[in-house]
Amino acid sequence: MNLLMLQHGQSLDAIYRWLKPGAKCLDIGSGTGYITACMAEMVGPTGKVYGIEHIPYILQKSIEAIEINHANLLDDGIIEFICKCMCESKSEHKTANYILHFTV
């Protein structure tokens, strides 16, 4: 089994019980946007997921990938991507139910 898929699966399994409809979340280091999109499905149309990625090229690729199969998550404002290094700035997202950050 692909290690990256296992880690994504384990991360989703670990947060599933807490991400309820309407939750507001940050995915710091959103990378490909895979976890961000999964979180958006969990929080539903009344929730919000901010995908934070500091590498512009990776951020653009994640947006393009989500637009292919899950454009509604972007169009409906459930997902918002932000290009920012969180370690160097203060977040304006002071109220979030959950923050997810893991490294591979």
PDB file of C-alpha atoms in Angstrom:
ATOM      1  CA  MET A   1       0.000   0.000   0.000  1.00  0.00           C
ATOM      2  CA  ASN A   2       1.187   3.470  -0.822  1.00  0.00           C
ATOM      3  CA  LEU A   3       2.483   5.102   2.381  1.00  0.00           C
ATOM      4  CA  LEU A   4       1.053   8.504   1.447  1.00  0.00           C
ATOM      5  CA  MET A   5      -2.435   7.019   0.938  1.00  0.00           C
ATOM      6  CA  LEU A   6      -2.162   5.229   4.269  1.00  0.00           C
ATOM      7  CA  GLN A   7      -1.243   8.471   6.013  1.00  0.00           C
ATOM      8  CA  HIS A   8      -4.115  10.334   4.341  1.00  0.00           C
ATOM      9  CA  GLY A   9      -6.517   7.566   5.306  1.00  0.00           C
ATOM     10  CA  GLN A  10      -5.309   7.526   8.883  1.00  0.00           C
ATOM     11  CA  SER A  11      -5.579  11.315   9.103  1.00  0.00           C
ATOM     12  CA  LEU A  12      -9.148  11.289   7.800  1.00  0.00           C
ATOM     13  CA  ASP A  13     -10.071   8.461  10.124  1.00  0.00           C
ATOM     14  CA  ALA A  14      -8.626  10.385  13.069  1.00  0.00           C
ATOM     15  CA  ILE A  15     -10.573  13.587  12.344  1.00  0.00           C
ATOM     16  CA  TYR A  16     -13.821  12.065  11.060  1.00  0.00           C
ATOM     17  CA  ARG A  17     -15.543  12.008  14.434  1.00  0.00           C
ATOM     18  CA  TRP A  18     -14.905  15.719  15.030  1.00  0.00           C
ATOM     19  CA  LEU A  19     -15.577  17.242  11.618  1.00  0.00           C
ATOM     20  CA  LYS A  20     -19.315  17.777  11.722  1.00  0.00           C
ATOM     21  CA  PRO A  21     -21.534  19.734   9.342  1.00  0.00           C
ATOM     22  CA  GLY A  22     -21.003  23.455   9.834  1.00  0.00           C
ATOM     23  CA  ALA A  23     -17.485  23.165  11.288  1.00  0.00           C
ATOM     24  CA  LYS A  24     -14.811  25.693  10.313  1.00  0.00           C
ATOM     25  CA  CYS A  25     -11.336  24.217   9.732  1.00  0.00           C
ATOM     26  CA  LEU A  26      -7.808  25.073   8.654  1.00  0.00           C
ATOM     27  CA  ASP A  27      -5.717  22.636   6.638  1.00  0.00           C
ATOM     28  CA  ILE A  28      -2.221  24.051   7.080  1.00  0.00           C
ATOM     29  CA  GLY A  29       0.154  22.750   4.453  1.00  0.00           C
ATOM     30  CA  SER A  30      -2.743  21.707   2.214  1.00  0.00           C
ATOM     31  CA  GLY A  31      -0.461  20.434  -0.550  1.00  0.00           C
ATOM     32  CA  THR A  32      -2.474  18.636  -3.236  1.00  0.00           C
ATOM     33  CA  GLY A  33      -5.763  19.630  -1.629  1.00  0.00           C
ATOM     34  CA  TYR A  34      -6.870  16.020  -1.199  1.00  0.00           C
ATOM     35  CA  ILE A  35      -7.393  16.254   2.563  1.00  0.00           C
ATOM     36  CA  THR A  36      -8.871  19.742   2.131  1.00  0.00           C
ATOM     37  CA  ALA A  37     -11.515  18.392  -0.259  1.00  0.00           C
ATOM     38  CA  CYS A  38     -12.285  15.458   2.050  1.00  0.00           C
ATOM     39  CA  MET A  39     -12.664  17.826   4.994  1.00  0.00           C
ATOM     40  CA  ALA A  40     -14.994  20.002   2.908  1.00  0.00           C
ATOM     41  CA  GLU A  41     -17.199  16.999   2.193  1.00  0.00           C
ATOM     42  CA  MET A  42     -17.316  16.285   5.934  1.00  0.00           C
ATOM     43  CA  VAL A  43     -18.275  19.832   6.994  1.00  0.00           C
ATOM     44  CA  GLY A  44     -20.833  20.157   4.219  1.00  0.00           C
ATOM     45  CA  PRO A  45     -22.382  23.248   2.652  1.00  0.00           C
ATOM     46  CA  THR A  46     -22.677  25.092   5.964  1.00  0.00           C
ATOM     47  CA  GLY A  47     -19.015  24.528   6.859  1.00  0.00           C
ATOM     48  CA  LYS A  48     -15.793  26.127   5.703  1.00  0.00           C
ATOM     49  CA  VAL A  49     -12.308  24.750   5.068  1.00  0.00           C
ATOM     50  CA  TYR A  50      -9.309  26.997   4.519  1.00  0.00           C
ATOM     51  CA  GLY A  51      -6.489  25.286   2.645  1.00  0.00           C
ATOM     52  CA  ILE A  52      -3.277  27.093   3.558  1.00  0.00           C
ATOM     53  CA  GLU A  53      -0.286  26.426   1.285  1.00  0.00           C
ATOM     54  CA  HIS A  54       2.852  28.560   1.004  1.00  0.00           C
ATOM     55  CA  ILE A  55       4.079  27.313  -2.395  1.00  0.00           C
ATOM     56  CA  PRO A  56       2.105  29.085  -5.152  1.00  0.00           C
ATOM     57  CA  TYR A  57       2.663  26.375  -7.785  1.00  0.00           C
ATOM     58  CA  ILE A  58       1.370  23.611  -5.499  1.00  0.00           C
ATOM     59  CA  LEU A  59      -1.583  25.764  -4.469  1.00  0.00           C
ATOM     60  CA  GLN A  60      -2.539  26.376  -8.111  1.00  0.00           C
ATOM     61  CA  LYS A  61      -2.266  22.674  -8.940  1.00  0.00           C
ATOM     62  CA  SER A  62      -4.510  21.751  -6.005  1.00  0.00           C
ATOM     63  CA  ILE A  63      -7.144  24.250  -7.147  1.00  0.00           C
ATOM     64  CA  GLU A  64      -6.986  22.855 -10.680  1.00  0.00           C
ATOM     65  CA  ALA A  65      -7.391  19.283  -9.406  1.00  0.00           C
ATOM     66  CA  ILE A  66     -10.405  20.155  -7.252  1.00  0.00           C
ATOM     67  CA  GLU A  67     -11.995  22.109 -10.111  1.00  0.00           C
ATOM     68  CA  ILE A  68     -11.999  18.934 -12.222  1.00  0.00           C
ATOM     69  CA  ASN A  69     -14.116  16.746  -9.928  1.00  0.00           C
ATOM     70  CA  HIS A  70     -15.336  18.902  -7.052  1.00  0.00           C
ATOM     71  CA  ALA A  71     -15.736  22.419  -8.465  1.00  0.00           C
ATOM     72  CA  ASN A  72     -18.842  22.917  -6.328  1.00  0.00           C
ATOM     73  CA  LEU A  73     -16.654  22.958  -3.197  1.00  0.00           C
ATOM     74  CA  LEU A  74     -14.868  26.015  -4.562  1.00  0.00           C
ATOM     75  CA  ASP A  75     -17.888  27.598  -6.285  1.00  0.00           C
ATOM     76  CA  ASP A  76     -20.038  27.334  -3.148  1.00  0.00           C
ATOM     77  CA  GLY A  77     -17.262  28.787  -0.975  1.00  0.00           C
ATOM     78  CA  ILE A  78     -16.884  25.673   1.167  1.00  0.00           C
ATOM     79  CA  ILE A  79     -13.161  25.627   0.346  1.00  0.00           C
ATOM     80  CA  GLU A  80     -11.012  28.724   0.223  1.00  0.00           C
ATOM     81  CA  PHE A  81      -7.326  28.413  -0.601  1.00  0.00           C
ATOM     82  CA  ILE A  82      -4.836  30.906   0.778  1.00  0.00           C
ATOM     83  CA  CYS A  83      -1.201  31.217  -0.262  1.00  0.00           C
ATOM     84  CA  LYS A  84       0.599  32.099   2.944  1.00  0.00           C
ATOM     85  CA  CYS A  85       3.314  30.815   5.241  1.00  0.00           C
ATOM     86  CA  MET A  86       1.531  30.529   8.583  1.00  0.00           C
ATOM     87  CA  CYS A  87       4.772  30.469  10.540  1.00  0.00           C
ATOM     88  CA  GLU A  88       5.583  34.045   9.504  1.00  0.00           C
ATOM     89  CA  SER A  89       2.236  35.765   9.954  1.00  0.00           C
ATOM     90  CA  LYS A  90      -0.739  36.012  12.221  1.00  0.00           C
ATOM     91  CA  SER A  91      -3.890  34.374  10.951  1.00  0.00           C
ATOM     92  CA  GLU A  92      -7.071  36.324  10.475  1.00  0.00           C
ATOM     93  CA  HIS A  93      -8.874  33.006  11.006  1.00  0.00           C
ATOM     94  CA  LYS A  94      -9.024  33.309  14.759  1.00  0.00           C
ATOM     95  CA  THR A  95     -12.063  31.072  15.115  1.00  0.00           C
ATOM     96  CA  ALA A  96     -11.699  27.582  13.758  1.00  0.00           C
ATOM     97  CA  ASN A  97     -13.122  24.390  15.151  1.00  0.00           C
ATOM     98  CA  TYR A  98     -10.184  22.295  13.972  1.00  0.00           C
ATOM     99  CA  ILE A  99      -6.740  22.718  12.535  1.00  0.00           C
ATOM    100  CA  LEU A 100      -5.058  19.892  10.671  1.00  0.00           C
ATOM    101  CA  HIS A 101      -1.338  19.853   9.998  1.00  0.00           C
ATOM    102  CA  PHE A 102       0.754  16.766   9.417  1.00  0.00           C
ATOM    103  CA  THR A 103       3.950  16.031   7.614  1.00  0.00           C
ATOM    104  CA  VAL A 104       4.963  13.120   5.443  1.00  0.00           C
TER     105      VAL A 104
END
